[in-house]
GROMACS .gro file of N, CA and C in nm:
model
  516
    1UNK      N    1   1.439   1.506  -0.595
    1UNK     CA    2   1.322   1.469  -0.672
    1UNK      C    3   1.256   1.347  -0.607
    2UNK      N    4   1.130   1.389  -0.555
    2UNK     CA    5   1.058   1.255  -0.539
    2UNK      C    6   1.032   1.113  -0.597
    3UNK      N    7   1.035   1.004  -0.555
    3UNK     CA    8   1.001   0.900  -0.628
    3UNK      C    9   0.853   0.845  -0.605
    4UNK      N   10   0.782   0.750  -0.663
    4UNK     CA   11   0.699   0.715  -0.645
    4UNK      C   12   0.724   0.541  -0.634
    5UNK      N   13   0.603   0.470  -0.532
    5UNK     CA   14   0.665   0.372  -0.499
    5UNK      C   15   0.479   0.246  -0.521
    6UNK      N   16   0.482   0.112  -0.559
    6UNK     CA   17   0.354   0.066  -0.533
    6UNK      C   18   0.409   0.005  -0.415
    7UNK      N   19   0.324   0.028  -0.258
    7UNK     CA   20   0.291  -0.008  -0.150
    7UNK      C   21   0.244  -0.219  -0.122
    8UNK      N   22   0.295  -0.331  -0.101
    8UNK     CA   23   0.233  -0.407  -0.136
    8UNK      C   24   0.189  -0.425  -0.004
    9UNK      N   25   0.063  -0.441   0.024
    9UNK     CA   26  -0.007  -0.497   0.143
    9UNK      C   27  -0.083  -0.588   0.127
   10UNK      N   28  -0.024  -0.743   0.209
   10UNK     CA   29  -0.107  -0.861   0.171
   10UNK      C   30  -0.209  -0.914   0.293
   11UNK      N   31  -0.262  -0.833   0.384
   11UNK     CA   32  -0.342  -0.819   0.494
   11UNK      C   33  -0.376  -0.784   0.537
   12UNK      N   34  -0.523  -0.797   0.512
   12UNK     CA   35  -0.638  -0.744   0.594
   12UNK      C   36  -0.614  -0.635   0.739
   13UNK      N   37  -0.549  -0.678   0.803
   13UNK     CA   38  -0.537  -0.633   1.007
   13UNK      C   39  -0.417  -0.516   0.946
   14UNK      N   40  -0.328  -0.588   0.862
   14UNK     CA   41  -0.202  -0.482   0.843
   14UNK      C   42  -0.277  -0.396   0.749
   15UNK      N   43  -0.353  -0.360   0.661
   15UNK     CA   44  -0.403  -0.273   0.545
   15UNK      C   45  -0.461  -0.154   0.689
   16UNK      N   46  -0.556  -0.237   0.800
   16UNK     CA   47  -0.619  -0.169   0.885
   16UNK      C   48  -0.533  -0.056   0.956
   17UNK      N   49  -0.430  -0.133   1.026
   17UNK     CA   50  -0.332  -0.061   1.083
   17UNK      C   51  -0.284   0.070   1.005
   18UNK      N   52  -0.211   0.043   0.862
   18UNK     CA   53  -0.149   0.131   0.779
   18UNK      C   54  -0.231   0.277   0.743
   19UNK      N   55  -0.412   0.214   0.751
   19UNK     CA   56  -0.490   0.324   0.716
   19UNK      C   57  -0.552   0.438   0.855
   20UNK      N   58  -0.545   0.324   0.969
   20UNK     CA   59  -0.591   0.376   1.057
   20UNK      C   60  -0.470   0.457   1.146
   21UNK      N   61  -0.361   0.420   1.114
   21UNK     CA   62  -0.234   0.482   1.234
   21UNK      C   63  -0.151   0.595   1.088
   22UNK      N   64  -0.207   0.576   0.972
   22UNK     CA   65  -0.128   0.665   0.897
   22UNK      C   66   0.013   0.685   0.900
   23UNK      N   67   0.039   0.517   0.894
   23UNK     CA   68   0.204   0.492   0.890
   23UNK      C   69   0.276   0.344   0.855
   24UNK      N   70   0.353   0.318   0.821
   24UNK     CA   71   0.430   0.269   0.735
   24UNK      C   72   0.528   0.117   0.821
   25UNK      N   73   0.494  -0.026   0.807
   25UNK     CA   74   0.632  -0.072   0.853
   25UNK      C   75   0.668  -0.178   0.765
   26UNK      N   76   0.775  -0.206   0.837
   26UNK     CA   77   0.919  -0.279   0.765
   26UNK      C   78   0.970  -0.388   0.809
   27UNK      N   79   0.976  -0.469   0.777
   27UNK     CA   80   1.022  -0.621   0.865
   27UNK      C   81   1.223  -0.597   0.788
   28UNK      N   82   1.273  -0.680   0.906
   28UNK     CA   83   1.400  -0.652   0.919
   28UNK      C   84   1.502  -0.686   0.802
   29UNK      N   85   1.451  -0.770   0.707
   29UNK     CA   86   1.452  -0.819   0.579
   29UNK      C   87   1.523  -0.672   0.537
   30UNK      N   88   1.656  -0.646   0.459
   30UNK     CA   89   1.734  -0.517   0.416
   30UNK      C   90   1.683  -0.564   0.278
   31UNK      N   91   1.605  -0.432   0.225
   31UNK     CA   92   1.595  -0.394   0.102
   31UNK      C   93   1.621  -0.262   0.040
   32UNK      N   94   1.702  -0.231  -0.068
   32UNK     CA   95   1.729  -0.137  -0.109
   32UNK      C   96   1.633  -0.026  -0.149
   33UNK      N   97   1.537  -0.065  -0.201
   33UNK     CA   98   1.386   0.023  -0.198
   33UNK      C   99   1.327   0.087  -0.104
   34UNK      N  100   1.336  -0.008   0.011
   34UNK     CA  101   1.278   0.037   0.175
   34UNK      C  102   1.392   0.164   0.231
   35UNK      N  103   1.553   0.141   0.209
   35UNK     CA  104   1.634   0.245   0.233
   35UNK      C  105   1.662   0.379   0.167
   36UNK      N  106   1.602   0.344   0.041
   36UNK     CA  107   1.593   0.459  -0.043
   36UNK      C  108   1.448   0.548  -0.043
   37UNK      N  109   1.350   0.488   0.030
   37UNK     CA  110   1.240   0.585   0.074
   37UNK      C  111   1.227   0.681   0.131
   38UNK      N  112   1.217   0.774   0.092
   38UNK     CA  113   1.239   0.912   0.180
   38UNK      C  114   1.102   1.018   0.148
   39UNK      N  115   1.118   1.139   0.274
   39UNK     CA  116   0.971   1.217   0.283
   39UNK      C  117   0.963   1.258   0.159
   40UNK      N  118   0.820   1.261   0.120
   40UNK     CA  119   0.795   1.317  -0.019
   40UNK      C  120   0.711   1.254  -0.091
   41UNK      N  121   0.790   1.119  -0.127
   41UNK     CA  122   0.764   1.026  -0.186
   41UNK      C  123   0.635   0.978  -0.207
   42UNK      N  124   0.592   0.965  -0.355
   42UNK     CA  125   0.412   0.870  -0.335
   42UNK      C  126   0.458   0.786  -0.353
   43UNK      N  127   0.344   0.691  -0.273
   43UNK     CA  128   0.283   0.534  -0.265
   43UNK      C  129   0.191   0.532  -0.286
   44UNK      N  130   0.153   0.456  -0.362
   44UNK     CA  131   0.015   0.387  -0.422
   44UNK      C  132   0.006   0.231  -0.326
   45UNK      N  133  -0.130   0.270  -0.229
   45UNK     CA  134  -0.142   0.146  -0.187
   45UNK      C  135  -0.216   0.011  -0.225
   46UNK      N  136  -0.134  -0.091  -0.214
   46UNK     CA  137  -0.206  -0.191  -0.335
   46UNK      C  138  -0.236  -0.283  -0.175
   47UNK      N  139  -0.381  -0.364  -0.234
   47UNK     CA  140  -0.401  -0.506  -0.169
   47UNK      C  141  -0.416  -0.586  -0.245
   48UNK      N  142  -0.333  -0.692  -0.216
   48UNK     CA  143  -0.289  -0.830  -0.310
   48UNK      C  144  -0.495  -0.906  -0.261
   49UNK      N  145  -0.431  -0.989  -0.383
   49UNK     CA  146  -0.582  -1.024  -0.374
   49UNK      C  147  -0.629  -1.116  -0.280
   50UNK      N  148  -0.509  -1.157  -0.198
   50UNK     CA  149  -0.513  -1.259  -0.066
   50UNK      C  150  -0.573  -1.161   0.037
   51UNK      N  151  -0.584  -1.074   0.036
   51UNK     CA  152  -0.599  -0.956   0.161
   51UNK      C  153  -0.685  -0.967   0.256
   52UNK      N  154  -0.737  -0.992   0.172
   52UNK     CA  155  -0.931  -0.967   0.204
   52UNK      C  156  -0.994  -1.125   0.265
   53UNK      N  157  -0.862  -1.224   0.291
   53UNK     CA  158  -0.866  -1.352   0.321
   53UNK      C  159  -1.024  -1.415   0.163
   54UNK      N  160  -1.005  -1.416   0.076
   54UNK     CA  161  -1.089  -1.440   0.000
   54UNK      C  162  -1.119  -1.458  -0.159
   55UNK      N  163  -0.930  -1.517  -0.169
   55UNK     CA  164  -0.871  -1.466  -0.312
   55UNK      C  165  -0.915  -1.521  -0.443
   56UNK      N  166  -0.993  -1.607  -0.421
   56UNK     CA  167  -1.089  -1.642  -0.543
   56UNK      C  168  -1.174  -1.547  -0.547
   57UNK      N  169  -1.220  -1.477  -0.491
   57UNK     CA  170  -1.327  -1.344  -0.510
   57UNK      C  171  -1.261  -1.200  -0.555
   58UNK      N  172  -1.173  -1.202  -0.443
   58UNK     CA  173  -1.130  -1.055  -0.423
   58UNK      C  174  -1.011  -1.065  -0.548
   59UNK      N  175  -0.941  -0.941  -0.586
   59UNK     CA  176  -0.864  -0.919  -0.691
   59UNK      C  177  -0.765  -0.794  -0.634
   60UNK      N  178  -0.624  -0.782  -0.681
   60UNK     CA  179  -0.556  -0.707  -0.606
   60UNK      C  180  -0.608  -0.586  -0.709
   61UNK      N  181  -0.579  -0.459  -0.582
   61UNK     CA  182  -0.660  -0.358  -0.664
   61UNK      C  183  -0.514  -0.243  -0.563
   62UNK      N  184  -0.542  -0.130  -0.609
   62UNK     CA  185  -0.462  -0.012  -0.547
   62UNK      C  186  -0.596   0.045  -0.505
   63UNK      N  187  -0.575   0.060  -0.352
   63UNK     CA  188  -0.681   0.161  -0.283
   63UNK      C  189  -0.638   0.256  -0.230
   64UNK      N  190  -0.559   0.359  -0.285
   64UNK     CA  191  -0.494   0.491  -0.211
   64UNK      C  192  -0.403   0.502  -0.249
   65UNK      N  193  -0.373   0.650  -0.235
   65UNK     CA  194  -0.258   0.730  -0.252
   65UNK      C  195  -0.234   0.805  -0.106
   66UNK      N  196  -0.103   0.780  -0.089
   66UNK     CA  197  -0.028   0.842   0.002
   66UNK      C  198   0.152   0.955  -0.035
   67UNK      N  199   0.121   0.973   0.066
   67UNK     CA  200   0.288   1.074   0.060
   67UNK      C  201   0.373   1.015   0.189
   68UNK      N  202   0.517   0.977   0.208
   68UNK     CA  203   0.564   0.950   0.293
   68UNK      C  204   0.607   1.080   0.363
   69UNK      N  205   0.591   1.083   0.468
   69UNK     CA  206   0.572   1.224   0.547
   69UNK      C  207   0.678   1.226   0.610
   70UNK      N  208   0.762   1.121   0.640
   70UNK     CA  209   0.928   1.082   0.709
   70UNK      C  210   0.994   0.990   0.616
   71UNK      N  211   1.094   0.940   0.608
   71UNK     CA  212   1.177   0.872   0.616
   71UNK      C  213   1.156   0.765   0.689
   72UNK      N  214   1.230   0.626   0.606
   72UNK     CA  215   1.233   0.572   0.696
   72UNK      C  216   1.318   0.505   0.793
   73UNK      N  217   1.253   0.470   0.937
   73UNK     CA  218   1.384   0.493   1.064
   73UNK      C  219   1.341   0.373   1.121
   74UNK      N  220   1.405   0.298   1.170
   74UNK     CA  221   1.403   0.209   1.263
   74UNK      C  222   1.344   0.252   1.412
   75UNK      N  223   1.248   0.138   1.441
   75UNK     CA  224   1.186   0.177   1.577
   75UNK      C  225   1.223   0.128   1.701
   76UNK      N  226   1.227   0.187   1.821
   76UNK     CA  227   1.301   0.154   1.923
   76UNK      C  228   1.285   0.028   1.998
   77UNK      N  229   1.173  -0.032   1.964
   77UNK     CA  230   1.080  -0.192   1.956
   77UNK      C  231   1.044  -0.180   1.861
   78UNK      N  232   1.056  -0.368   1.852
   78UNK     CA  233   0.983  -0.395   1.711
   78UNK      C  234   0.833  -0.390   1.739
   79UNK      N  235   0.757  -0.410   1.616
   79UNK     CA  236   0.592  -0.345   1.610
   79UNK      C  237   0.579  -0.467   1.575
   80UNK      N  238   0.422  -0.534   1.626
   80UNK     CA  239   0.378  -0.643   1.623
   80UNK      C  240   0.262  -0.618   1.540
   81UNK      N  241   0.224  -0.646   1.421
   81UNK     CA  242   0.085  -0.651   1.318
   81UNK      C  243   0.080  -0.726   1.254
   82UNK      N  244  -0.056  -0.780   1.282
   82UNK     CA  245  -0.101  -0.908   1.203
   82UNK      C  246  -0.003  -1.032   1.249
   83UNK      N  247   0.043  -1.077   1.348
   83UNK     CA  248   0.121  -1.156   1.383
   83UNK      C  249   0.272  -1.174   1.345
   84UNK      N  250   0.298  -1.074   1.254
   84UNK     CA  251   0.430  -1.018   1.215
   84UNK      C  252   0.516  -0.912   1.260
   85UNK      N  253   0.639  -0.939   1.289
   85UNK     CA  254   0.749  -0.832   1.379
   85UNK      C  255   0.775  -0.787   1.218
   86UNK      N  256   0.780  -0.597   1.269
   86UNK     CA  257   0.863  -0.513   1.200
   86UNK      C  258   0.968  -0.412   1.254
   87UNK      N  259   1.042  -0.376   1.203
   87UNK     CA  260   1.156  -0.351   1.273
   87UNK      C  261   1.199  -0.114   1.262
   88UNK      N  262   1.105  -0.136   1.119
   88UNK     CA  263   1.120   0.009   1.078
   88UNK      C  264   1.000   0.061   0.989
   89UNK      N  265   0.977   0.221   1.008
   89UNK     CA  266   0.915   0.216   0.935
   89UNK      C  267   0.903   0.376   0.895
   90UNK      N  268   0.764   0.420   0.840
   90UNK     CA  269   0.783   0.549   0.868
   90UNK      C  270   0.591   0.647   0.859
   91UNK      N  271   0.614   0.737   0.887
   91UNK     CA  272   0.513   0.842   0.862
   91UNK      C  273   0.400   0.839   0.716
   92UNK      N  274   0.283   0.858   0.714
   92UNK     CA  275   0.230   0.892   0.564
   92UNK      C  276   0.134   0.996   0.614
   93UNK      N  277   0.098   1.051   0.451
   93UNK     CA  278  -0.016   1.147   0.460
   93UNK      C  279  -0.114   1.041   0.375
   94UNK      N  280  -0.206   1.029   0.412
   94UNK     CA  281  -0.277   0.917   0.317
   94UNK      C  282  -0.360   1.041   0.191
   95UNK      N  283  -0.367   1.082   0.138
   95UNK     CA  284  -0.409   1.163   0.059
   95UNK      C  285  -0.554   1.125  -0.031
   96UNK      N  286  -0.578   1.010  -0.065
   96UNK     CA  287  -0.725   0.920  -0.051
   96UNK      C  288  -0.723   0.833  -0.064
   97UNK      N  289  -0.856   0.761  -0.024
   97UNK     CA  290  -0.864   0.650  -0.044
   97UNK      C  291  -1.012   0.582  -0.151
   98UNK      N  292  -1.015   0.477  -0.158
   98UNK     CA  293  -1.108   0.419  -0.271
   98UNK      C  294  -1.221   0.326  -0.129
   99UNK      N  295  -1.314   0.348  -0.136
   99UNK     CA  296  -1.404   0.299  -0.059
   99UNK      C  297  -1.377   0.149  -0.067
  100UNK      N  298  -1.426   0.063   0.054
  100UNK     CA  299  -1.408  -0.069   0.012
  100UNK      C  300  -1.526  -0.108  -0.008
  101UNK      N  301  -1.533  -0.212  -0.132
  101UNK     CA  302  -1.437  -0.326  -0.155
  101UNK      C  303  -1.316  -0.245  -0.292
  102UNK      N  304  -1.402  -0.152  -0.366
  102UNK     CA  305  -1.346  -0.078  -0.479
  102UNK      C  306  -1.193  -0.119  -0.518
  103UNK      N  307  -1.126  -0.005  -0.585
  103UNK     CA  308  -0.997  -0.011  -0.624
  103UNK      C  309  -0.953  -0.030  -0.754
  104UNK      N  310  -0.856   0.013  -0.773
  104UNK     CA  311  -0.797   0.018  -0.925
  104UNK      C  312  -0.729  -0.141  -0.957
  105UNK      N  313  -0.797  -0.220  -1.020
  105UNK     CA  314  -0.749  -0.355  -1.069
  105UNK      C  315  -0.594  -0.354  -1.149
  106UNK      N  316  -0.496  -0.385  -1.033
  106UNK     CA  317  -0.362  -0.351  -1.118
  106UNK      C  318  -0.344  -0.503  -1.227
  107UNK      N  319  -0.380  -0.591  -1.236
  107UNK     CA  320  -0.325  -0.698  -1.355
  107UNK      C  321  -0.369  -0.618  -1.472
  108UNK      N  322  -0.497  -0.603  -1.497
  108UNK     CA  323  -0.483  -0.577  -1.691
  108UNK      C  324  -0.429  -0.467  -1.714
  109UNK      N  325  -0.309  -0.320  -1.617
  109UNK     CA  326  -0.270  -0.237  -1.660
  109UNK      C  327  -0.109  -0.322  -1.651
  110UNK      N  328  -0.058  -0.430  -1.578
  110UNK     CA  329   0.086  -0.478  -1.563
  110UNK      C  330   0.180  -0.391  -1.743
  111UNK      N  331   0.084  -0.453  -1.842
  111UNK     CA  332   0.146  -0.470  -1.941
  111UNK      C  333   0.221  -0.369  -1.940
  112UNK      N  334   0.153  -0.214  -1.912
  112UNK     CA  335   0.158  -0.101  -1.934
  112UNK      C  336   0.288  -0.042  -1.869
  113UNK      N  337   0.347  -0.132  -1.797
  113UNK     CA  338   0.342  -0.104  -1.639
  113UNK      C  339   0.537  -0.089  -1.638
  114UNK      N  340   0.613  -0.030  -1.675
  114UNK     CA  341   0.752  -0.076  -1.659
  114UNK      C  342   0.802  -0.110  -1.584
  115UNK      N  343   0.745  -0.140  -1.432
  115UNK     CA  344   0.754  -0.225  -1.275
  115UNK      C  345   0.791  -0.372  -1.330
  116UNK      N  346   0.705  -0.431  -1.456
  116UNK     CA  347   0.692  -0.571  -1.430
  116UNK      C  348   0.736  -0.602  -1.628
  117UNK      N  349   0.878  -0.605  -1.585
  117UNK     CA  350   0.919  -0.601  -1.719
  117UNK      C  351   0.864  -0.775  -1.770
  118UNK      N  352   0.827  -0.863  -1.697
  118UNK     CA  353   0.839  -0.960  -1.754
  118UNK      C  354   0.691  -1.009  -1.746
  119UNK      N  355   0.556  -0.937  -1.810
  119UNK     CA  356   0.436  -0.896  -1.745
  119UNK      C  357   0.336  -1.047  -1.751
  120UNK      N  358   0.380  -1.162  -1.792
  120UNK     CA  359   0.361  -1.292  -1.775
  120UNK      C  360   0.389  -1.348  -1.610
  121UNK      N  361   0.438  -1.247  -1.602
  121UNK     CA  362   0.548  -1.320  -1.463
  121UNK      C  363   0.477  -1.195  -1.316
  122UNK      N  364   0.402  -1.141  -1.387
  122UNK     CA  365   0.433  -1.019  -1.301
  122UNK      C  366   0.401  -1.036  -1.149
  123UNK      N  367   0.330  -1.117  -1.090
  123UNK     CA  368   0.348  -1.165  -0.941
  123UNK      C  369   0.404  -1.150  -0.841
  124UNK      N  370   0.538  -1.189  -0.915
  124UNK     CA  371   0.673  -1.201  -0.913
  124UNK      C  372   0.754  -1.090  -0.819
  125UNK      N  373   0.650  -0.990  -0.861
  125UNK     CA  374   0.740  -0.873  -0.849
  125UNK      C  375   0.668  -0.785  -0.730
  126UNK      N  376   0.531  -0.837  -0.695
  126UNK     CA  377   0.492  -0.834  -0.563
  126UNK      C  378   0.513  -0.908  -0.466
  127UNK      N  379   0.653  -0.952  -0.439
  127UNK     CA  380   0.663  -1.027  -0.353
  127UNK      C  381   0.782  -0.930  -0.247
  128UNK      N  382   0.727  -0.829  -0.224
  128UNK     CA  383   0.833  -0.731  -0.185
  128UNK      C  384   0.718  -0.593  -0.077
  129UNK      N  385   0.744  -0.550  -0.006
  129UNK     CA  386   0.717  -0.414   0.062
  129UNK      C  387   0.687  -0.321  -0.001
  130UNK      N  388   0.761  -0.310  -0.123
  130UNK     CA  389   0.801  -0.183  -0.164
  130UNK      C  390   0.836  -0.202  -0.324
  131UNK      N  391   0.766  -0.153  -0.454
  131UNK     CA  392   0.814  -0.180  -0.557
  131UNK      C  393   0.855  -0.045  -0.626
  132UNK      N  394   0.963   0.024  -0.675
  132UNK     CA  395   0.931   0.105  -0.713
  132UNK      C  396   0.888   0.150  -0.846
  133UNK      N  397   0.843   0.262  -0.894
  133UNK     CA  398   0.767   0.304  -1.020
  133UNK      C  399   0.842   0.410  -1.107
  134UNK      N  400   0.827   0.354  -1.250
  134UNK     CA  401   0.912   0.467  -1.308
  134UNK      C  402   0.797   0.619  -1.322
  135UNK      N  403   0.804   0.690  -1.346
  135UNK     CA  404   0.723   0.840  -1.370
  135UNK      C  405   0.624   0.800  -1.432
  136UNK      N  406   0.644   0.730  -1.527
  136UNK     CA  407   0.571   0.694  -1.658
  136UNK      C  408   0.436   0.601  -1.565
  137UNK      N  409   0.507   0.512  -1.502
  137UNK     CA  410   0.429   0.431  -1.446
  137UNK      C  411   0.348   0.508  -1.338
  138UNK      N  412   0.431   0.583  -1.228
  138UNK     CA  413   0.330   0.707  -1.151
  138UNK      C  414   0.217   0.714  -1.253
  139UNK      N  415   0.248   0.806  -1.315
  139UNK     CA  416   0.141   0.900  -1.411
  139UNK      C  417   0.013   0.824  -1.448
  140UNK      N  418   0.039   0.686  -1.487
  140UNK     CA  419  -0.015   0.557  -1.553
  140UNK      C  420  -0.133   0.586  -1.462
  141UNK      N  421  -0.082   0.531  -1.314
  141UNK     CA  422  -0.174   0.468  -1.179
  141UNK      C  423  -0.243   0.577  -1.158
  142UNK      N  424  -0.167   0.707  -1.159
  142UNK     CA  425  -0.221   0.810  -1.129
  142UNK      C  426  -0.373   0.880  -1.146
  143UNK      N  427  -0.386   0.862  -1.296
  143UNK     CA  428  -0.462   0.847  -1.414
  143UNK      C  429  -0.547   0.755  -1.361
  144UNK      N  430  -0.489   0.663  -1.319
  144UNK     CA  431  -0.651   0.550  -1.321
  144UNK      C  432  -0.724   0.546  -1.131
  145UNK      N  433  -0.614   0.583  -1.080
  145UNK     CA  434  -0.683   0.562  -0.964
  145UNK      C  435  -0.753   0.694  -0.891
  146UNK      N  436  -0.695   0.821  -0.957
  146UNK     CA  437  -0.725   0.968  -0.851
  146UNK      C  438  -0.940   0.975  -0.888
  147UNK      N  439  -0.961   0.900  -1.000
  147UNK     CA  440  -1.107   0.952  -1.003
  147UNK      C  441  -1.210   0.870  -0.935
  148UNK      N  442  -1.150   0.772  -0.826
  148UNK     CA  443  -1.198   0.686  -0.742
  148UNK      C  444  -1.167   0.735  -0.581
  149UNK      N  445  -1.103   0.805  -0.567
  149UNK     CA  446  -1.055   0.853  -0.449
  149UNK      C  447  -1.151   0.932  -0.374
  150UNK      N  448  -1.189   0.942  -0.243
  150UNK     CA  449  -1.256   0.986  -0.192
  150UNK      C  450  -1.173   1.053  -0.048
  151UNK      N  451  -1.172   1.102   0.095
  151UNK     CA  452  -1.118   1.166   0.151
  151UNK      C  453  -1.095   1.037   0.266
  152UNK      N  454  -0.986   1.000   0.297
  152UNK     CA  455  -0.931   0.923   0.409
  152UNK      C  456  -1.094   0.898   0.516
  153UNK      N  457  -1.102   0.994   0.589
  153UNK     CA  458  -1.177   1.009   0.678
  153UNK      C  459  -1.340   0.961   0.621
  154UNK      N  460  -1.391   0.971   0.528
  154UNK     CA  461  -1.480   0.951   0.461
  154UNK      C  462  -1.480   0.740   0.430
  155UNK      N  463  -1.364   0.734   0.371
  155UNK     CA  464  -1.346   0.585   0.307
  155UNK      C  465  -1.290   0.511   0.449
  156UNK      N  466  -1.292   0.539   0.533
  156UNK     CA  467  -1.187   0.412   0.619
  156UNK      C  468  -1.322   0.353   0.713
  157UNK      N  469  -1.430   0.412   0.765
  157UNK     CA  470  -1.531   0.299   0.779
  157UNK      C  471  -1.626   0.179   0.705
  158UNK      N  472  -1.540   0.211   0.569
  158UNK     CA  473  -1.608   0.098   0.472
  158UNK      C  474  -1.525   0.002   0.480
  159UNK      N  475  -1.377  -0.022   0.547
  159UNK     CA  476  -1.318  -0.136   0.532
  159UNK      C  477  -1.296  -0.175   0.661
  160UNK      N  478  -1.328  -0.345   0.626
  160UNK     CA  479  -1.348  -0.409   0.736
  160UNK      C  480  -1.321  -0.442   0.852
  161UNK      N  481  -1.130  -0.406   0.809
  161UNK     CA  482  -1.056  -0.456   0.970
  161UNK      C  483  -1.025  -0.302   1.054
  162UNK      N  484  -1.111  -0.213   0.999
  162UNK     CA  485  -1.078  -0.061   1.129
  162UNK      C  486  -1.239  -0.071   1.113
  163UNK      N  487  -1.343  -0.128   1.057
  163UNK     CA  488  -1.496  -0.045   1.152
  163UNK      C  489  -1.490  -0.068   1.329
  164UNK      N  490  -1.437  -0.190   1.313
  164UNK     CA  491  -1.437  -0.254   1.506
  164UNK      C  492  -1.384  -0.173   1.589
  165UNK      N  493  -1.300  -0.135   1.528
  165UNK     CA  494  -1.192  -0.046   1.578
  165UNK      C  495  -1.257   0.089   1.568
  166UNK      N  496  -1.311   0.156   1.471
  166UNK     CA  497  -1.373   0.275   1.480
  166UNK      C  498  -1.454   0.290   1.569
  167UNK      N  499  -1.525   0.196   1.613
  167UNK     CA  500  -1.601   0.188   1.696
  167UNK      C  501  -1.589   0.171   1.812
  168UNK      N  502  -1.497   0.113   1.861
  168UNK     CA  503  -1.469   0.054   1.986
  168UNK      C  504  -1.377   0.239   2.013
  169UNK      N  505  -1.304   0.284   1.968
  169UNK     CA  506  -1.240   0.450   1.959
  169UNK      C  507  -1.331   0.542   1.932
  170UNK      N  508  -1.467   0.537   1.935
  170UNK     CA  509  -1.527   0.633   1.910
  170UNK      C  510  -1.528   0.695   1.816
  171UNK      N  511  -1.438   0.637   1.676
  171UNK     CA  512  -1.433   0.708   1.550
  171UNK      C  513  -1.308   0.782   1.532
  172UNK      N  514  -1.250   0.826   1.420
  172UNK     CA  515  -1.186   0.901   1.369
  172UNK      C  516  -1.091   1.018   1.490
   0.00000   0.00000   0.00000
């Protein structure tokens, strides 16, 4: 049985990477969540509201749904993004995305949320790669984010750190 997982991405260059290479990493840090990820699995990708380098403005929101398309495996070099070594990672199907700046505002659903049992605190609990979600909570995000979704290929020249890059690659 699949699980479902919220994705935390707190950067801009790394959000770019994740959307534009349609894949997944892991800094060497052992977490039980990150080892228990396996193909199948949704992620809901969230950007913390630091992301966007602009966090008095910007607000963490979930911009996508994905499927993990592998497992995840350790890479034969570590991967350098955003000035950070990762050590593992894995495959996604990005399944959509929310145009930028958009996104599903995750604080006023926390309450809702059985991720963040202590929903005063809930921060707290993004301070991790990988959070996982009970069904209830899937279903929750599910609900709020699929009627914002638009097609990968469609949404990834509206955000900022792959247009350069789209461009400089000739696109998609």
């Amino acid at each position: 049985m699949s699980q479902s997982y919220l994705v935390v991405l707190g950067d801009r260059d790394a959000i770019g990477w994740v959307l534009r290479e349609e894949r997944m990493a892991f800094p060497s840090t052992p977490r039980a969540e990150v080892a228990a990820l396996r193909q199948g699995d949704r992620l809901f990708l969230y950007a913390t509201r630091g992301a966007w380098r602009n966090p008095t403005r910007d607000r963490g929101r979930i911009i996508g749904l994905a499927r993990a398309r592998s497992s995840v495996r350790r890479f034969d070099e570590p991967t350098e993004i955003a000035g950070r070594s990762f050590v593992s990672g894995c495959d996604l199907d990005i399944d959509g995305l929310v145009p930028y700046p958009g996104g599903v505002e995750l604080q006023p659903l926390v309450a809702q949320l059985d991720a963040f049992p202590k929903p005063q605190a809930w921060s707290i609990y993004l301070r991790r790669a990988l959070l996982r979600l009970s069904d209830a909570d899937s279903q929750t995000l599910l609900a709020q984010v699929t009627p914002h979704l638009v097609s990968r290929r469609d949404a990834l020249p509206t955000y900022p750190s792959t247009t350069s890059v789209l461009a400089a690659s000739g696109g998609l």
